[in-house]
Amino acid sequence: MSTTRSSLGTLLLMLCLATPALAQEAERRPPITDTLKERWAKTQGGRFAIEVDVLGTSLEERIPGAGVDGGETEVVESSRLGITITAAAQYKLFAGLHLDLEMPFIYGDVSGRHSTDLFGERFSSTGEYTRFLLGNPTVGLHYAGNVLGSLALFGGVSGTFPLHPDPSLGVEVPAVANFPARAYFDAQRVLLGHMAFRARIGTEIRIGKVLYLTHDLAGQIFIPTEDDRSTKTVLEQGNEVEFRPLGSFGLGMRFQAAFPMSSSNSAQLAAEPFVAWEPPVKGSFTRVGALVALDDDLGFGLDQGKVATIRVALGSKW
């Protein structure tokens, strides 16, 4: 009997000693909060980025019989430099609903003779123009949520409002220099004299935490703010694959196709190889790529006078 009492006493003593240790261990464990969850889907959570697109082209044209006496060949040179810097943000309101904001800043330096198809409306200019201006601000909403742990869906709408409803030639030429930079994607940022409305849906897929796939489809309509301009429509379809063998570091490729419904150029294809750094939770991210137009009218992008754009995005997510 005494042996039994001694064993019970020893057990109680061990429990008393173990209780504070267990309590301390429980206190040391951090609470599971939203900031500790992985946000692998880019359309979810809060994000802010500065996106920079740089497009530079130069072209030499030889025009027979254009000399002073009509018998010589004149060499006509033209060049353009377009730089668009866009502040883009998404803010989670509640549940899966997010607020989207974009504000582009445009710089254009154009010289010589240029002709650009603005979704079926030919815009031409000659001379030299240099200008820094504000682009068109965009406000939108999108909903993003996970159907499965590795499959996310998103969809939303946005409206773009023109800060230049009746642009002068000196303002519009530098803006048009930036128009082809994304191979007809996101034209609402730089197409002046129009208001735009856009609807977008897509999916994000993660395979084994090393392979990420994105697919999206968007339709956009541009309504002119001047009587002498026409309504324009375009469909945008993009696909991305990114491989992250070393955690946050990724290598990827983007393939996209734009379908201007109001233009004779029925499809514009482009590809963008890129490198990226994206932390799984919160923190800073970076992406650097080169978008190359693949077919007419803007491609092949590495040829003289065609579209090959350097794209850089720097930002943070929380």
PDB file of C-alpha atoms in Angstrom:
ATOM      1  CA  MET A   1       0.000   0.000   0.000  1.00  0.00           C
ATOM      2  CA  SER A   2       2.790   2.383   0.872  1.00  0.00           C
ATOM      3  CA  THR A   3       4.501   1.513  -2.422  1.00  0.00           C
ATOM      4  CA  THR A   4       1.342   2.451  -4.339  1.00  0.00           C
ATOM      5  CA  ARG A   5       1.070   5.787  -2.519  1.00  0.00           C
ATOM      6  CA  SER A   6       4.712   6.520  -3.288  1.00  0.00           C
ATOM      7  CA  SER A   7       4.180   5.842  -7.010  1.00  0.00           C
ATOM      8  CA  LEU A   8       1.132   8.121  -7.117  1.00  0.00           C
ATOM      9  CA  GLY A   9       3.065  10.865  -5.399  1.00  0.00           C
ATOM     10  CA  THR A  10       5.911  10.577  -7.860  1.00  0.00           C
ATOM     11  CA  LEU A  11       3.465  10.759 -10.790  1.00  0.00           C
ATOM     12  CA  LEU A  12       1.750  13.858  -9.413  1.00  0.00           C
ATOM     13  CA  LEU A  13       5.124  15.508  -8.858  1.00  0.00           C
ATOM     14  CA  MET A  14       6.133  14.811 -12.493  1.00  0.00           C
ATOM     15  CA  LEU A  15       2.855  16.245 -13.784  1.00  0.00           C
ATOM     16  CA  CYS A  16       3.307  19.378 -11.700  1.00  0.00           C
ATOM     17  CA  LEU A  17       6.820  19.850 -13.049  1.00  0.00           C
ATOM     18  CA  ALA A  18       5.747  19.159 -16.644  1.00  0.00           C
ATOM     19  CA  THR A  19       2.790  21.585 -16.641  1.00  0.00           C
ATOM     20  CA  PRO A  20       4.869  24.818 -16.598  1.00  0.00           C
ATOM     21  CA  ALA A  21       7.154  23.413 -19.317  1.00  0.00           C
ATOM     22  CA  LEU A  22       4.170  22.577 -21.539  1.00  0.00           C
ATOM     23  CA  ALA A  23       2.692  25.999 -20.913  1.00  0.00           C
ATOM     24  CA  GLN A  24       5.956  27.698 -21.873  1.00  0.00           C
ATOM     25  CA  GLU A  25       6.170  25.619 -25.071  1.00  0.00           C
ATOM     26  CA  ALA A  26       2.605  26.589 -25.998  1.00  0.00           C
ATOM     27  CA  GLU A  27       3.468  30.258 -25.432  1.00  0.00           C
ATOM     28  CA  ARG A  28       6.519  29.990 -27.682  1.00  0.00           C
ATOM     29  CA  ARG A  29       4.486  28.692 -30.632  1.00  0.00           C
ATOM     30  CA  PRO A  30       3.452  31.645 -32.843  1.00  0.00           C
ATOM     31  CA  PRO A  31      -0.258  31.958 -33.567  1.00  0.00           C
ATOM     32  CA  ILE A  32      -1.326  30.926 -37.066  1.00  0.00           C
ATOM     33  CA  THR A  33      -2.280  34.185 -38.757  1.00  0.00           C
ATOM     34  CA  ASP A  34      -2.898  35.254 -42.346  1.00  0.00           C
ATOM     35  CA  THR A  35       0.634  36.673 -42.582  1.00  0.00           C
ATOM     36  CA  LEU A  36       2.084  33.184 -42.132  1.00  0.00           C
ATOM     37  CA  LYS A  37       0.090  31.563 -44.910  1.00  0.00           C
ATOM     38  CA  GLU A  38       1.583  31.050 -48.350  1.00  0.00           C
ATOM     39  CA  ARG A  39       0.199  33.395 -50.971  1.00  0.00           C
ATOM     40  CA  TRP A  40       1.294  31.621 -54.116  1.00  0.00           C
ATOM     41  CA  ALA A  41      -1.599  33.051 -56.152  1.00  0.00           C
ATOM     42  CA  LYS A  42      -0.628  36.521 -57.374  1.00  0.00           C
ATOM     43  CA  THR A  43      -4.242  37.658 -57.688  1.00  0.00           C
ATOM     44  CA  GLN A  44      -4.766  37.268 -53.921  1.00  0.00           C
ATOM     45  CA  GLY A  45      -3.721  39.526 -51.052  1.00  0.00           C
ATOM     46  CA  GLY A  46      -2.212  42.982 -51.128  1.00  0.00           C
ATOM     47  CA  ARG A  47       0.386  43.887 -53.765  1.00  0.00           C
ATOM     48  CA  PHE A  48       2.059  47.032 -55.044  1.00  0.00           C
ATOM     49  CA  ALA A  49       4.438  47.228 -58.002  1.00  0.00           C
ATOM     50  CA  ILE A  50       6.231  49.679 -60.234  1.00  0.00           C
ATOM     51  CA  GLU A  51       6.151  48.327 -63.797  1.00  0.00           C
ATOM     52  CA  VAL A  52       8.565  49.745 -66.372  1.00  0.00           C
ATOM     53  CA  ASP A  53       8.293  49.107 -70.143  1.00  0.00           C
ATOM     54  CA  VAL A  54      11.067  50.371 -72.424  1.00  0.00           C
ATOM     55  CA  LEU A  55      10.650  50.228 -76.215  1.00  0.00           C
ATOM     56  CA  GLY A  56      13.272  51.654 -78.562  1.00  0.00           C
ATOM     57  CA  THR A  57      13.206  51.320 -82.356  1.00  0.00           C
ATOM     58  CA  SER A  58      15.080  52.814 -85.278  1.00  0.00           C
ATOM     59  CA  LEU A  59      14.483  52.413 -89.000  1.00  0.00           C
ATOM     60  CA  GLU A  60      16.156  53.458 -92.254  1.00  0.00           C
ATOM     61  CA  GLU A  61      14.041  53.725 -95.394  1.00  0.00           C
ATOM     62  CA  ARG A  62      15.461  54.178 -98.869  1.00  0.00           C
ATOM     63  CA  ILE A  63      13.095  56.093-101.161  1.00  0.00           C
ATOM     64  CA  PRO A  64      14.068  55.890-104.872  1.00  0.00           C
ATOM     65  CA  GLY A  65      13.892  59.115-106.875  1.00  0.00           C
ATOM     66  CA  ALA A  66      13.357  61.290-103.816  1.00  0.00           C
ATOM     67  CA  GLY A  67      16.544  63.306-104.212  1.00  0.00           C
ATOM     68  CA  VAL A  68      16.815  66.940-105.300  1.00  0.00           C
ATOM     69  CA  ASP A  69      17.045  66.108-109.025  1.00  0.00           C
ATOM     70  CA  GLY A  70      14.626  63.196-108.824  1.00  0.00           C
ATOM     71  CA  GLY A  71      17.230  60.615-109.712  1.00  0.00           C
ATOM     72  CA  GLU A  72      18.855  59.901-106.374  1.00  0.00           C
ATOM     73  CA  THR A  73      17.810  57.633-103.528  1.00  0.00           C
ATOM     74  CA  GLU A  74      17.020  59.413-100.275  1.00  0.00           C
ATOM     75  CA  VAL A  75      17.708  57.691 -96.958  1.00  0.00           C
ATOM     76  CA  VAL A  76      15.052  58.561 -94.390  1.00  0.00           C
ATOM     77  CA  GLU A  77      15.748  57.743 -90.766  1.00  0.00           C
ATOM     78  CA  SER A  78      13.173  57.448 -88.017  1.00  0.00           C
ATOM     79  CA  SER A  79      13.403  56.458 -84.364  1.00  0.00           C
ATOM     80  CA  ARG A  80      11.329  56.332 -81.240  1.00  0.00           C
ATOM     81  CA  LEU A  81      11.863  55.727 -77.561  1.00  0.00           C
ATOM     82  CA  GLY A  82       8.885  54.919 -75.387  1.00  0.00           C
ATOM     83  CA  ILE A  83       9.054  54.494 -71.612  1.00  0.00           C
ATOM     84  CA  THR A  84       5.965  53.782 -69.535  1.00  0.00           C
ATOM     85  CA  ILE A  85       6.237  53.633 -65.743  1.00  0.00           C
ATOM     86  CA  THR A  86       3.054  52.329 -64.127  1.00  0.00           C
ATOM     87  CA  ALA A  87       2.201  52.239 -60.432  1.00  0.00           C
ATOM     88  CA  ALA A  88      -0.101  49.208 -60.016  1.00  0.00           C
ATOM     89  CA  ALA A  89      -1.732  48.029 -56.803  1.00  0.00           C
ATOM     90  CA  GLN A  90      -4.296  45.556 -55.555  1.00  0.00           C
ATOM     91  CA  TYR A  91      -5.806  45.788 -52.083  1.00  0.00           C
ATOM     92  CA  LYS A  92      -7.857  43.085 -50.407  1.00  0.00           C
ATOM     93  CA  LEU A  93     -11.172  44.539 -49.244  1.00  0.00           C
ATOM     94  CA  PHE A  94     -12.866  41.481 -47.688  1.00  0.00           C
ATOM     95  CA  ALA A  95     -13.209  37.770 -48.436  1.00  0.00           C
ATOM     96  CA  GLY A  96     -11.777  37.406 -51.941  1.00  0.00           C
ATOM     97  CA  LEU A  97     -12.758  40.869 -53.250  1.00  0.00           C
ATOM     98  CA  HIS A  98      -9.857  43.125 -54.275  1.00  0.00           C
ATOM     99  CA  LEU A  99      -9.570  46.750 -55.361  1.00  0.00           C
ATOM    100  CA  ASP A 100      -7.303  47.366 -58.393  1.00  0.00           C
ATOM    101  CA  LEU A 101      -5.571  50.670 -59.213  1.00  0.00           C
ATOM    102  CA  GLU A 102      -3.216  51.717 -62.026  1.00  0.00           C
ATOM    103  CA  MET A 103      -1.535  55.042 -62.774  1.00  0.00           C
ATOM    104  CA  PRO A 104       0.845  55.197 -65.789  1.00  0.00           C
ATOM    105  CA  PHE A 105       3.479  57.855 -66.437  1.00  0.00           C
ATOM    106  CA  ILE A 106       4.527  58.154 -70.087  1.00  0.00           C
ATOM    107  CA  TYR A 107       7.670  59.426 -71.793  1.00  0.00           C
ATOM    108  CA  GLY A 108       8.010  59.493 -75.561  1.00  0.00           C
ATOM    109  CA  ASP A 109      10.775  60.708 -77.872  1.00  0.00           C
ATOM    110  CA  VAL A 110       9.907  60.421 -81.569  1.00  0.00           C
ATOM    111  CA  SER A 111      11.642  61.623 -84.711  1.00  0.00           C
ATOM    112  CA  GLY A 112      11.056  60.969 -88.405  1.00  0.00           C
ATOM    113  CA  ARG A 113       8.086  59.407 -90.132  1.00  0.00           C
ATOM    114  CA  HIS A 114       5.884  56.944 -88.226  1.00  0.00           C
ATOM    115  CA  SER A 115       2.678  55.079 -88.920  1.00  0.00           C
ATOM    116  CA  THR A 116       0.926  53.042 -86.207  1.00  0.00           C
ATOM    117  CA  ASP A 117      -2.268  51.000 -86.329  1.00  0.00           C
ATOM    118  CA  LEU A 118      -4.374  51.932 -83.289  1.00  0.00           C
ATOM    119  CA  PHE A 119      -6.759  48.957 -83.495  1.00  0.00           C
ATOM    120  CA  GLY A 120      -7.997  49.817 -86.977  1.00  0.00           C
ATOM    121  CA  GLU A 121      -7.359  53.562 -86.898  1.00  0.00           C
ATOM    122  CA  ARG A 122      -4.123  54.533 -88.679  1.00  0.00           C
ATOM    123  CA  PHE A 123      -2.130  57.217 -86.884  1.00  0.00           C
ATOM    124  CA  SER A 124       0.749  58.889 -88.736  1.00  0.00           C
ATOM    125  CA  SER A 125       3.243  61.566 -87.780  1.00  0.00           C
ATOM    126  CA  THR A 126       6.371  63.270 -89.052  1.00  0.00           C
ATOM    127  CA  GLY A 127       8.838  65.484 -87.243  1.00  0.00           C
ATOM    128  CA  GLU A 128      10.292  65.446 -83.756  1.00  0.00           C
ATOM    129  CA  TYR A 129       8.282  65.199 -80.539  1.00  0.00           C
ATOM    130  CA  THR A 130       9.425  64.756 -76.965  1.00  0.00           C
ATOM    131  CA  ARG A 131       7.042  64.756 -74.031  1.00  0.00           C
ATOM    132  CA  PHE A 132       6.447  63.439 -70.514  1.00  0.00           C
ATOM    133  CA  LEU A 133       2.781  63.089 -69.599  1.00  0.00           C
ATOM    134  CA  LEU A 134       0.320  61.286 -67.378  1.00  0.00           C
ATOM    135  CA  GLY A 135      -1.415  58.265 -68.869  1.00  0.00           C
ATOM    136  CA  ASN A 136      -4.938  57.015 -68.215  1.00  0.00           C
ATOM    137  CA  PRO A 137      -5.800  55.966 -64.632  1.00  0.00           C
ATOM    138  CA  THR A 138      -7.674  52.689 -64.128  1.00  0.00           C
ATOM    139  CA  VAL A 139      -9.902  51.566 -61.252  1.00  0.00           C
ATOM    140  CA  GLY A 140     -11.325  48.053 -60.955  1.00  0.00           C
ATOM    141  CA  LEU A 141     -12.511  45.193 -58.788  1.00  0.00           C
ATOM    142  CA  HIS A 142     -11.706  41.494 -59.001  1.00  0.00           C
ATOM    143  CA  TYR A 143     -12.569  38.418 -57.002  1.00  0.00           C
ATOM    144  CA  ALA A 144      -9.961  35.698 -56.416  1.00  0.00           C
ATOM    145  CA  GLY A 145     -10.289  32.460 -54.496  1.00  0.00           C
ATOM    146  CA  ASN A 146      -9.041  28.879 -54.291  1.00  0.00           C
ATOM    147  CA  VAL A 147     -11.182  26.078 -55.684  1.00  0.00           C
ATOM    148  CA  LEU A 148      -8.532  23.572 -54.589  1.00  0.00           C
ATOM    149  CA  GLY A 149      -5.303  23.977 -52.673  1.00  0.00           C
ATOM    150  CA  SER A 150      -3.407  24.189 -55.951  1.00  0.00           C
ATOM    151  CA  LEU A 151      -6.050  25.821 -58.182  1.00  0.00           C
ATOM    152  CA  ALA A 152      -7.169  29.456 -57.935  1.00  0.00           C
ATOM    153  CA  LEU A 153      -9.754  31.300 -60.031  1.00  0.00           C
ATOM    154  CA  PHE A 154     -10.091  35.039 -60.551  1.00  0.00           C
ATOM    155  CA  GLY A 155     -12.294  37.439 -62.460  1.00  0.00           C
ATOM    156  CA  GLY A 156     -13.077  41.129 -62.471  1.00  0.00           C
ATOM    157  CA  VAL A 157     -13.926  44.344 -64.288  1.00  0.00           C
ATOM    158  CA  SER A 158     -12.249  47.748 -64.577  1.00  0.00           C
ATOM    159  CA  GLY A 159     -12.782  51.189 -66.050  1.00  0.00           C
ATOM    160  CA  THR A 160     -10.177  53.551 -67.507  1.00  0.00           C
ATOM    161  CA  PHE A 161     -10.767  57.290 -67.624  1.00  0.00           C
ATOM    162  CA  PRO A 162      -8.958  59.610 -70.071  1.00  0.00           C
ATOM    163  CA  LEU A 163      -6.949  62.499 -68.682  1.00  0.00           C
ATOM    164  CA  HIS A 164      -6.539  63.692 -72.298  1.00  0.00           C
ATOM    165  CA  PRO A 165      -9.991  63.499 -73.918  1.00  0.00           C
ATOM    166  CA  ASP A 166      -8.901  65.812 -76.773  1.00  0.00           C
ATOM    167  CA  PRO A 167      -5.109  65.385 -77.060  1.00  0.00           C
ATOM    168  CA  SER A 168      -2.985  67.654 -79.213  1.00  0.00           C
ATOM    169  CA  LEU A 169      -0.538  66.184 -81.703  1.00  0.00           C
ATOM    170  CA  GLY A 170       2.395  67.032 -79.440  1.00  0.00           C
ATOM    171  CA  VAL A 171       0.825  64.977 -76.649  1.00  0.00           C
ATOM    172  CA  GLU A 172      -0.537  62.068 -78.669  1.00  0.00           C
ATOM    173  CA  VAL A 173       2.618  61.288 -80.688  1.00  0.00           C
ATOM    174  CA  PRO A 174       4.753  60.499 -77.582  1.00  0.00           C
ATOM    175  CA  ALA A 175       1.881  58.409 -76.186  1.00  0.00           C
ATOM    176  CA  VAL A 176       1.533  56.449 -79.446  1.00  0.00           C
ATOM    177  CA  ALA A 177       5.270  55.677 -79.249  1.00  0.00           C
ATOM    178  CA  ASN A 178       4.394  53.500 -76.242  1.00  0.00           C
ATOM    179  CA  PHE A 179       1.268  51.922 -77.742  1.00  0.00           C
ATOM    180  CA  PRO A 180       2.914  48.774 -79.248  1.00  0.00           C
ATOM    181  CA  ALA A 181       5.221  48.157 -76.257  1.00  0.00           C
ATOM    182  CA  ARG A 182       3.137  45.308 -74.791  1.00  0.00           C
ATOM    183  CA  ALA A 183       2.139  43.901 -78.181  1.00  0.00           C
ATOM    184  CA  TYR A 184      -1.395  45.346 -77.893  1.00  0.00           C
ATOM    185  CA  PHE A 185      -1.922  44.272 -74.262  1.00  0.00           C
ATOM    186  CA  ASP A 186      -2.871  46.880 -71.629  1.00  0.00           C
ATOM    187  CA  ALA A 187      -3.441  49.519 -74.305  1.00  0.00           C
ATOM    188  CA  GLN A 188      -5.796  51.377 -71.949  1.00  0.00           C
ATOM    189  CA  ARG A 189      -2.748  52.883 -70.261  1.00  0.00           C
ATOM    190  CA  VAL A 190      -1.529  54.834 -73.290  1.00  0.00           C
ATOM    191  CA  LEU A 191      -4.408  55.099 -75.822  1.00  0.00           C
ATOM    192  CA  LEU A 192      -5.477  58.720 -75.440  1.00  0.00           C
ATOM    193  CA  GLY A 193      -8.850  60.166 -76.385  1.00  0.00           C
ATOM    194  CA  HIS A 194     -10.766  57.071 -75.239  1.00  0.00           C
ATOM    195  CA  MET A 195     -12.381  55.660 -72.124  1.00  0.00           C
ATOM    196  CA  ALA A 196     -12.034  51.901 -71.721  1.00  0.00           C
ATOM    197  CA  PHE A 197     -13.963  49.113 -70.015  1.00  0.00           C
ATOM    198  CA  ARG A 198     -12.403  45.698 -69.424  1.00  0.00           C
ATOM    199  CA  ALA A 199     -13.549  42.286 -68.180  1.00  0.00           C
ATOM    200  CA  ARG A 200     -11.006  39.602 -67.250  1.00  0.00           C
ATOM    201  CA  ILE A 201     -11.091  35.970 -66.027  1.00  0.00           C
ATOM    202  CA  GLY A 202      -8.377  33.401 -65.466  1.00  0.00           C
ATOM    203  CA  THR A 203      -6.791  30.609 -63.466  1.00  0.00           C
ATOM    204  CA  GLU A 204      -3.602  30.103 -61.466  1.00  0.00           C
ATOM    205  CA  ILE A 205      -2.247  26.582 -60.924  1.00  0.00           C
ATOM    206  CA  ARG A 206       0.576  25.354 -58.695  1.00  0.00           C
ATOM    207  CA  ILE A 207       2.163  21.933 -59.217  1.00  0.00           C
ATOM    208  CA  GLY A 208       4.380  20.685 -56.425  1.00  0.00           C
ATOM    209  CA  LYS A 209       5.468  24.191 -55.313  1.00  0.00           C
ATOM    210  CA  VAL A 210       7.977  24.347 -58.178  1.00  0.00           C
ATOM    211  CA  LEU A 211       5.785  24.810 -61.267  1.00  0.00           C
ATOM    212  CA  TYR A 212       3.313  27.678 -61.648  1.00  0.00           C
ATOM    213  CA  LEU A 213       0.864  28.121 -64.538  1.00  0.00           C
ATOM    214  CA  THR A 214      -1.297  31.145 -65.289  1.00  0.00           C
ATOM    215  CA  HIS A 215      -3.998  31.548 -67.950  1.00  0.00           C
ATOM    216  CA  ASP A 216      -6.137  34.641 -68.475  1.00  0.00           C
ATOM    217  CA  LEU A 217      -8.626  36.009 -70.988  1.00  0.00           C
ATOM    218  CA  ALA A 218      -9.701  39.647 -71.195  1.00  0.00           C
ATOM    219  CA  GLY A 219     -11.998  41.669 -73.423  1.00  0.00           C
ATOM    220  CA  GLN A 220     -11.705  45.423 -73.723  1.00  0.00           C
ATOM    221  CA  ILE A 221     -13.747  48.106 -75.466  1.00  0.00           C
ATOM    222  CA  PHE A 222     -12.491  51.637 -76.130  1.00  0.00           C
ATOM    223  CA  ILE A 223     -15.108  54.363 -76.481  1.00  0.00           C
ATOM    224  CA  PRO A 224     -13.856  57.590 -78.091  1.00  0.00           C
ATOM    225  CA  THR A 225     -14.243  60.960 -76.429  1.00  0.00           C
ATOM    226  CA  GLU A 226     -14.075  62.763 -79.789  1.00  0.00           C
ATOM    227  CA  ASP A 227     -16.505  62.553 -82.716  1.00  0.00           C
ATOM    228  CA  ASP A 228     -13.807  61.863 -85.319  1.00  0.00           C
ATOM    229  CA  ARG A 229     -12.544  58.705 -83.582  1.00  0.00           C
ATOM    230  CA  SER A 230     -13.995  55.196 -83.739  1.00  0.00           C
ATOM    231  CA  THR A 231     -14.893  52.583 -81.124  1.00  0.00           C
ATOM    232  CA  LYS A 232     -12.258  49.858 -80.767  1.00  0.00           C
ATOM    233  CA  THR A 233     -12.305  46.366 -79.262  1.00  0.00           C
ATOM    234  CA  VAL A 234      -9.566  43.849 -78.478  1.00  0.00           C
ATOM    235  CA  LEU A 235      -9.352  40.400 -76.907  1.00  0.00           C
ATOM    236  CA  GLU A 236      -6.254  39.486 -74.875  1.00  0.00           C
ATOM    237  CA  GLN A 237      -5.204  35.933 -74.063  1.00  0.00           C
ATOM    238  CA  GLY A 238      -2.092  35.239 -71.971  1.00  0.00           C
ATOM    239  CA  ASN A 239      -0.339  32.101 -70.712  1.00  0.00           C
ATOM    240  CA  GLU A 240       2.623  31.860 -68.338  1.00  0.00           C
ATOM    241  CA  VAL A 241       4.704  28.989 -67.059  1.00  0.00           C
ATOM    242  CA  GLU A 242       7.255  29.555 -64.298  1.00  0.00           C
ATOM    243  CA  PHE A 243       9.680  27.043 -62.805  1.00  0.00           C
ATOM    244  CA  ARG A 244      11.027  27.741 -59.296  1.00  0.00           C
ATOM    245  CA  PRO A 245      13.685  25.123 -58.537  1.00  0.00           C
ATOM    246  CA  LEU A 246      15.317  27.181 -55.773  1.00  0.00           C
ATOM    247  CA  GLY A 247      12.404  28.391 -53.714  1.00  0.00           C
ATOM    248  CA  SER A 248      11.772  32.067 -54.521  1.00  0.00           C
ATOM    249  CA  PHE A 249      13.889  32.229 -57.684  1.00  0.00           C
ATOM    250  CA  GLY A 250      12.054  31.457 -60.900  1.00  0.00           C
ATOM    251  CA  LEU A 251      12.583  31.077 -64.637  1.00  0.00           C
ATOM    252  CA  GLY A 252       9.597  31.463 -66.905  1.00  0.00           C
ATOM    253  CA  MET A 253       8.083  32.054 -70.307  1.00  0.00           C
ATOM    254  CA  ARG A 254       4.996  34.023 -71.276  1.00  0.00           C
ATOM    255  CA  PHE A 255       3.040  33.467 -74.495  1.00  0.00           C
ATOM    256  CA  GLN A 256       0.295  35.891 -75.436  1.00  0.00           C
ATOM    257  CA  ALA A 257      -2.044  36.705 -78.293  1.00  0.00           C
ATOM    258  CA  ALA A 258      -3.985  39.916 -78.882  1.00  0.00           C
ATOM    259  CA  PHE A 259      -6.981  39.950 -81.245  1.00  0.00           C
ATOM    260  CA  PRO A 260      -7.906  43.502 -82.327  1.00  0.00           C
ATOM    261  CA  MET A 261     -11.467  43.010 -83.531  1.00  0.00           C
ATOM    262  CA  SER A 262     -11.549  46.388 -85.313  1.00  0.00           C
ATOM    263  CA  SER A 263      -8.220  46.009 -87.146  1.00  0.00           C
ATOM    264  CA  SER A 264      -7.002  44.260 -90.280  1.00  0.00           C
ATOM    265  CA  ASN A 265      -4.286  42.707 -88.112  1.00  0.00           C
ATOM    266  CA  SER A 266      -6.510  39.969 -86.735  1.00  0.00           C
ATOM    267  CA  ALA A 267      -3.920  38.525 -84.297  1.00  0.00           C
ATOM    268  CA  GLN A 268      -0.651  39.650 -82.748  1.00  0.00           C
ATOM    269  CA  LEU A 269       1.493  36.994 -81.065  1.00  0.00           C
ATOM    270  CA  ALA A 270       4.346  37.659 -78.643  1.00  0.00           C
ATOM    271  CA  ALA A 271       6.605  35.766 -76.245  1.00  0.00           C
ATOM    272  CA  GLU A 272       8.452  36.904 -73.130  1.00  0.00           C
ATOM    273  CA  PRO A 273      11.193  34.943 -71.369  1.00  0.00           C
ATOM    274  CA  PHE A 274      11.705  36.232 -67.841  1.00  0.00           C
ATOM    275  CA  VAL A 275      13.463  35.718 -64.524  1.00  0.00           C
ATOM    276  CA  ALA A 276      11.706  36.436 -61.257  1.00  0.00           C
ATOM    277  CA  TRP A 277      12.074  36.495 -57.497  1.00  0.00           C
ATOM    278  CA  GLU A 278       8.852  35.929 -55.529  1.00  0.00           C
ATOM    279  CA  PRO A 279       8.825  35.032 -51.802  1.00  0.00           C
ATOM    280  CA  PRO A 280       6.136  32.512 -50.772  1.00  0.00           C
ATOM    281  CA  VAL A 281       4.679  34.677 -47.989  1.00  0.00           C
ATOM    282  CA  LYS A 282       5.252  38.434 -47.884  1.00  0.00           C
ATOM    283  CA  GLY A 283       8.110  40.690 -48.937  1.00  0.00           C
ATOM    284  CA  SER A 284       9.656  42.189 -52.059  1.00  0.00           C
ATOM    285  CA  PHE A 285       9.436  40.673 -55.536  1.00  0.00           C
ATOM    286  CA  THR A 286      11.185  41.360 -58.844  1.00  0.00           C
ATOM    287  CA  ARG A 287      10.622  40.366 -62.445  1.00  0.00           C
ATOM    288  CA  VAL A 288      12.736  41.123 -65.535  1.00  0.00           C
ATOM    289  CA  GLY A 289      11.715  40.039 -69.030  1.00  0.00           C
ATOM    290  CA  ALA A 290      12.021  40.781 -72.746  1.00  0.00           C
ATOM    291  CA  LEU A 291       8.758  40.803 -74.709  1.00  0.00           C
ATOM    292  CA  VAL A 292       9.327  39.975 -78.396  1.00  0.00           C
ATOM    293  CA  ALA A 293       6.601  40.305 -81.029  1.00  0.00           C
ATOM    294  CA  LEU A 294       6.520  37.178 -83.186  1.00  0.00           C
ATOM    295  CA  ASP A 295       4.489  38.022 -86.283  1.00  0.00           C
ATOM    296  CA  ASP A 296       3.276  40.960 -88.386  1.00  0.00           C
ATOM    297  CA  ASP A 297       2.558  43.821 -87.840  1.00  0.00           C
ATOM    298  CA  LEU A 298       4.857  44.289 -84.848  1.00  0.00           C
ATOM    299  CA  GLY A 299       7.275  41.399 -85.377  1.00  0.00           C
ATOM    300  CA  PHE A 300       9.605  39.728 -85.703  1.00  0.00           C
ATOM    301  CA  GLY A 301      10.715  41.744 -82.703  1.00  0.00           C
ATOM    302  CA  LEU A 302      14.482  41.480 -83.243  1.00  0.00           C
ATOM    303  CA  ASP A 303      14.238  42.927 -86.765  1.00  0.00           C
ATOM    304  CA  GLN A 304      14.853  46.588 -87.463  1.00  0.00           C
ATOM    305  CA  GLY A 305      11.963  48.814 -86.466  1.00  0.00           C
ATOM    306  CA  LYS A 306       9.961  46.022 -84.784  1.00  0.00           C
ATOM    307  CA  VAL A 307       8.820  45.544 -81.185  1.00  0.00           C
ATOM    308  CA  ALA A 308      11.103  44.078 -78.531  1.00  0.00           C
ATOM    309  CA  THR A 309      10.370  45.555 -75.119  1.00  0.00           C
ATOM    310  CA  ILE A 310      12.360  45.380 -71.906  1.00  0.00           C
ATOM    311  CA  ARG A 311       9.954  44.868 -68.997  1.00  0.00           C
ATOM    312  CA  VAL A 312      10.818  45.265 -65.319  1.00  0.00           C
ATOM    313  CA  ALA A 313       8.533  45.008 -62.277  1.00  0.00           C
ATOM    314  CA  LEU A 314       9.595  45.813 -58.708  1.00  0.00           C
ATOM    315  CA  GLY A 315       7.194  45.568 -55.813  1.00  0.00           C
ATOM    316  CA  SER A 316       6.081  44.173 -52.505  1.00  0.00           C
ATOM    317  CA  LYS A 317       3.249  41.975 -51.232  1.00  0.00           C
ATOM    318  CA  TRP A 318       1.717  41.764 -47.779  1.00  0.00           C
TER     319      TRP A 318
END
